[in-house]
Structure formats: C-alpha cells, structure tokens
Tab-separated table of C-alpha atoms in Angstrom:
chain	number	residue	atom	x	y	z
A	241	MET	CA	-11.868	4.798	52.462
A	242	LEU	CA	-9.449	2.221	52.066
A	243	LEU	CA	-5.640	3.206	51.169
A	244	SER	CA	-3.453	0.892	48.896
A	245	SER	CA	-0.529	2.578	50.626
A	246	HIS	CA	-1.702	1.303	53.923
A	247	ASP	CA	-2.543	-2.098	52.715
A	248	GLY	CA	-6.480	-1.510	52.686
A	249	ARG	CA	-6.664	-1.130	56.157
A	250	LYS	CA	-9.633	0.700	57.755
A	251	PHE	CA	-8.694	4.163	59.815
A	252	HIS	CA	-9.950	7.086	61.543
A	253	ILE	CA	-8.999	10.556	61.642
A	254	ARG	CA	-8.189	11.876	65.257
A	255	VAL	CA	-8.638	15.798	65.950
A	256	TYR	CA	-7.657	17.726	68.968
A	257	VAL	CA	-9.579	20.656	69.682
A	258	LEU	CA	-9.258	23.451	72.153
A	259	ALA	CA	-12.254	25.334	73.483
A	260	VAL	CA	-11.441	28.536	75.450
A	261	GLY	CA	-13.585	30.798	77.436
A	262	ASP	CA	-17.189	31.316	76.337
A	263	LEU	CA	-16.348	30.087	73.533
A	264	LYS	CA	-13.901	30.190	71.033
A	265	VAL	CA	-12.915	26.778	69.465
A	266	TYR	CA	-9.887	26.063	67.635
A	267	VAL	CA	-8.882	22.853	65.666
A	268	TYR	CA	-5.487	21.626	65.747
A	269	ARG	CA	-4.107	21.214	62.039
A	270	HIS	CA	-1.653	18.433	63.007
A	271	MET	CA	-4.545	15.503	62.851
A	272	LEU	CA	-3.669	11.628	63.295
A	273	ALA	CA	-4.928	8.540	61.186
A	274	LEU	CA	-5.226	5.608	63.328
A	275	PHE	CA	-5.150	2.064	61.451
A	276	ALA	CA	-6.634	-1.181	62.276
A	277	PRO	CA	-3.854	-3.931	62.294
A	278	SER	CA	-5.492	-6.003	59.578
A	279	PRO	CA	-6.558	-5.334	55.888
A	280	TYR	CA	-10.163	-4.988	55.247
A	281	VAL	CA	-11.928	-7.503	53.241
A	282	SER	CA	-15.712	-7.317	52.174
A	283	SER	CA	-16.817	-10.352	52.862
A	284	ALA	CA	-19.328	-11.951	55.523
A	285	ASN	CA	-16.521	-14.297	56.510
A	286	ASN	CA	-14.760	-11.135	57.667
A	287	LEU	CA	-17.312	-9.817	60.056
A	288	ASP	CA	-15.949	-11.348	63.317
A	289	ASN	CA	-12.385	-10.163	62.503
A	290	GLN	CA	-12.069	-7.387	65.092
A	291	TYR	CA	-8.612	-6.383	63.791
A	292	ALA	CA	-9.934	-5.500	60.203
A	293	HIS	CA	-12.677	-3.150	61.729
A	294	LEU	CA	-11.314	-1.665	64.850
A	295	THR	CA	-8.652	1.478	64.514
A	296	ASN	CA	-8.215	2.018	68.246
A	297	THR	CA	-4.495	1.608	69.423
A	298	CYS	CA	-5.416	0.430	72.645
A	299	LEU	CA	-6.749	-2.833	70.891
A	300	GLN	CA	-3.621	-3.205	68.841
A	301	ALA	CA	-1.001	-2.817	71.600
A	302	LYS	CA	-2.120	-6.066	72.953
A	303	LEU	CA	-1.016	-7.760	69.919
A	304	SER	CA	2.698	-9.634	69.972
A	305	ASN	CA	3.193	-8.259	66.572
A	306	PHE	CA	2.178	-4.575	67.242
A	307	ASP	CA	4.161	-1.942	65.063
A	308	GLU	CA	3.457	1.718	66.057
A	309	SER	CA	4.619	3.065	62.833
A	310	LYS	CA	1.916	1.000	60.817
A	311	ALA	CA	-0.953	1.591	63.745
A	312	VAL	CA	-0.689	5.493	63.648
A	313	ASP	CA	0.307	8.169	60.853
A	314	LEU	CA	0.147	11.986	60.376
A	315	PHE	CA	-3.071	12.704	58.362
A	316	TRP	CA	-1.245	15.234	56.264
A	317	ASN	CA	1.353	12.425	55.219
A	318	LEU	CA	-1.528	10.262	53.844
A	319	ASP	CA	-1.208	9.125	50.208
A	320	LEU	CA	-4.003	11.445	48.451
A	321	PRO	CA	-3.910	14.578	46.414
A	322	GLN	CA	-3.289	17.766	48.578
A	323	GLU	CA	-6.819	19.277	47.283
A	324	LYS	CA	-8.603	15.874	49.032
A	325	LEU	CA	-6.514	16.350	52.164
A	326	ASN	CA	-7.576	20.104	51.962
A	327	HIS	CA	-11.401	19.190	51.531
A	328	ILE	CA	-11.420	16.810	54.349
A	329	PHE	CA	-9.987	19.331	56.347
A	330	ASP	CA	-12.142	21.991	55.674
A	331	GLN	CA	-15.158	19.608	56.177
A	332	ILE	CA	-13.972	18.713	59.603
A	333	CYS	CA	-13.789	22.236	60.473
A	334	ALA	CA	-17.162	22.970	59.385
A	335	ILE	CA	-18.872	19.745	61.369
A	336	LEU	CA	-16.977	20.936	64.494
A	337	ARG	CA	-18.252	24.729	63.961
A	338	ASP	CA	-21.810	22.998	63.571
A	339	THR	CA	-21.366	20.943	66.688
A	340	PHE	CA	-19.955	23.843	68.765
A	341	THR	CA	-22.963	25.969	67.577
A	342	ALA	CA	-25.515	23.140	68.635
A	343	VAL	CA	-24.270	22.691	72.191
A	344	SER	CA	-23.155	26.111	72.963
A	345	THR	CA	-27.123	26.835	73.401
A	346	GLU	CA	-27.235	23.957	75.593
A	347	SER	CA	-26.341	25.200	79.185
A	348	THR	CA	-27.692	21.954	80.531
A	349	SER	CA	-25.075	19.569	78.848
A	350	PHE	CA	-22.162	21.994	77.948
A	351	GLN	CA	-21.379	24.888	79.964
A	352	THR	CA	-18.390	27.298	79.430
A	353	TRP	CA	-16.714	29.874	81.631
A	354	SER	CA	-14.839	32.940	80.794
A	355	ASN	CA	-11.777	31.818	82.418
A	356	CYS	CA	-11.487	28.525	81.324
A	357	LEU	CA	-10.367	25.927	78.872
A	358	GLU	CA	-10.985	22.438	77.569
A	359	GLN	CA	-9.141	19.855	75.172
A	360	PHE	CA	-11.205	17.590	73.285
A	361	GLY	CA	-11.061	14.686	71.022
A	362	PHE	CA	-12.897	14.020	68.126
A	363	ASP	CA	-12.625	11.124	65.935
A	364	PHE	CA	-13.940	10.979	62.217
A	365	MET	CA	-14.057	8.844	59.350
A	366	VAL	CA	-13.679	9.236	55.641
A	367	ASP	CA	-15.414	7.680	52.612
A	368	GLU	CA	-14.801	6.792	49.009
A	369	ASP	CA	-15.356	10.189	48.019
A	370	CYS	CA	-13.778	11.943	50.837
A	371	ASN	CA	-16.750	13.066	52.781
A	372	ALA	CA	-15.970	13.399	56.379
A	373	PHE	CA	-18.029	12.041	59.051
A	374	MET	CA	-18.037	12.498	62.863
A	375	LEU	CA	-17.621	9.129	64.905
A	376	GLU	CA	-17.567	10.769	68.651
A	377	ALA	CA	-16.066	13.452	70.592
A	378	ASN	CA	-14.132	12.771	73.969
A	379	ALA	CA	-14.017	14.999	76.629
A	380	TYR	CA	-10.914	13.446	78.140
A	381	PRO	CA	-9.202	12.459	74.923
A	382	ASP	CA	-6.447	9.557	75.292
A	383	PHE	CA	-3.501	10.984	74.459
A	384	LYS	CA	-1.338	7.779	74.483
A	385	GLN	CA	-2.852	6.500	71.045
A	386	THR	CA	-0.347	9.102	69.811
A	387	GLY	CA	2.577	6.642	70.329
A	388	GLU	CA	5.918	7.536	71.280
A	389	ASN	CA	7.022	8.228	67.523
A	390	LEU	CA	4.283	10.901	67.136
A	391	LYS	CA	4.298	11.993	70.766
A	392	PHE	CA	5.302	15.852	69.414
A	393	VAL	CA	2.010	16.165	67.987
A	394	VAL	CA	0.397	16.203	71.587
A	395	GLU	CA	3.449	18.181	72.610
A	396	GLY	CA	2.724	20.894	69.616
A	397	PHE	CA	-1.178	20.887	70.844
A	398	MET	CA	-0.207	21.138	74.719
A	399	ALA	CA	2.202	24.266	73.632
A	400	ALA	CA	-0.228	25.765	71.566
A	401	SER	CA	-3.315	25.600	73.861
A	402	VAL	CA	-1.060	26.931	76.612
A	403	ALA	CA	0.023	29.956	74.203
A	404	THR	CA	-3.356	30.642	73.117
A	405	ALA	CA	-4.835	30.695	76.980
A	406	ALA	CA	-2.050	32.851	77.715
A	407	SER	CA	-2.976	35.375	75.051
A	408	ARG	CA	-6.505	35.287	76.251
A	409	PHE	CA	-5.737	35.546	79.978
A	410	LEU	CA	-2.631	36.988	80.466
A	411	LEU	CA	-1.945	39.448	77.651
A	412	ARG	CA	-4.281	42.286	79.092
A	413	ASP	CA	-1.320	42.989	81.276
A	414	ASN	CA	0.929	44.914	78.659
A	415	SER	CA	3.990	44.316	80.894
A	416	ILE	CA	4.037	40.751	80.119
A	417	ALA	CA	2.762	40.708	76.404
A	418	SER	CA	6.209	40.827	75.188
A	419	ASP	CA	7.084	37.727	76.889
A	420	PHE	CA	4.494	35.416	75.176
A	421	GLN	CA	4.502	37.319	71.690
A	422	ASN	CA	7.062	34.917	70.196
A	423	ILE	CA	5.352	31.841	71.312
A	424	ILE	CA	1.955	33.002	70.290
A	425	ASP	CA	3.015	33.779	66.881
A	426	SER	CA	5.100	30.234	66.679
A	427	ASP	CA	2.828	27.827	67.999
A	428	CYS	CA	-0.609	29.002	67.668
A	429	GLU	CA	-0.423	28.952	63.844
A	430	ASP	CA	-1.338	25.714	64.226
A	431	LEU	CA	-4.782	26.270	65.769
A	432	VAL	CA	-7.416	27.077	63.363
A	433	GLU	CA	-10.603	28.981	65.184
A	434	VAL	CA	-13.626	27.511	63.895
A	435	TYR	CA	-16.095	29.187	66.156
A	436	THR	CA	-16.871	31.970	68.272
A	437	HIS	CA	-19.532	32.179	70.724
A	438	LYS	CA	-20.477	35.094	73.134
A	439	ASN	CA	-22.249	33.528	76.266
A	440	GLU	CA	-24.850	35.659	77.694
A	441	ARG	CA	-25.390	33.866	80.964
A	442	LYS	CA	-25.599	36.526	83.679
A	443	TRP	CA	-24.644	34.202	86.569
C-alpha cells in the first residue's frame, strides 16, 4: 500500500508483542509505521534504488538528509478511514494468534515457562486492499528504530509489560495487590490479549 499523505513511499508496520508465562500473548495497540526514504515508482529502472524499497530506519539513519519525523509515524495516525485501520489491526491480531497457536505446540523451537515473559517485534506489510501479511518475527526487537520523537511508544510498552507481569506473578499476594491495581488499570488497557495456551509439560 502506498499513501499519498506520505509521498507514495513504501512502509511496514512494527507491532510489539508480549508473551507471558505458559502462555498468554498480548499485542500492544500503539503500532508504528516505518517508511522508506524515497517514493516508490513501479518501473524496472527503479529496482536498484534501495531507498525506495527498504523501510528500516537503520539504513535511513546513515543518510545526510535523514528526517525522523518522515521515517516513523504512529499506525493509528495514518491517512486511512478508521474502519480500515481497525480491519488491519484485527487481521494482525488474528495472524499473531495463529502464529502462537502453531509454535506453542513445537517445544523443540519455542519453549515457554510459567514464571517468564518475553517481548517480540513483528513486522507486517499491507496491500492496496488493506490485507495484512507478516514479514518477520524478531525475538530481540530493536527498540531504537522507534526514534526519539516516538520513544513514548516503547516506554508505554515497557510499562504495560511490567504491569501485566506484575498482575500475573505478584498479585497472588493480596497485600501488594492494591499497590499495582492503578498501574494495571491505566497501562494494560493498551495490551490486547490474542492467545492463551496452557502448557502441559511436566518437567
């Protein structure tokens, strides 16, 4: 999908995901849109122009004219009707649900533990019909690509992750429940639960 509001540049969506215990999976609603630095032109002469095709900020940061405000935007600020944004988000949640459903049964490649959590970064592309497709999954997401202007997204994800972990691991003790309740109510509404699986492993 190319948006005229962003000069017809390619983009991908970065989604932060939290996996807790064995296993609940949450999607952080505040997703990012990362744009290529140059407009995309459908032409054989444009195939070698990596700046029209690559959307990662690591590449762009090396450019002398790098403008962070044009490289990264909030997904929910994209110039699309709200129903299309909602449609894309719902698809992303469904794809992630299917992804974790598939890997949760493969203990040789994906192992969960009841007292642990893990953060992931998933990248998605969107076609002209607002269909979402997963590009890749990152077990060690690069939070720097969010940039200084939107670092509150990462800070919010961290706060929501801690609050969600606290609700699972600490709130069993009623004496500290009240200390965490307000944090959980305010921060974790941004985390959308998409999958729950009970690990039956006995060891």
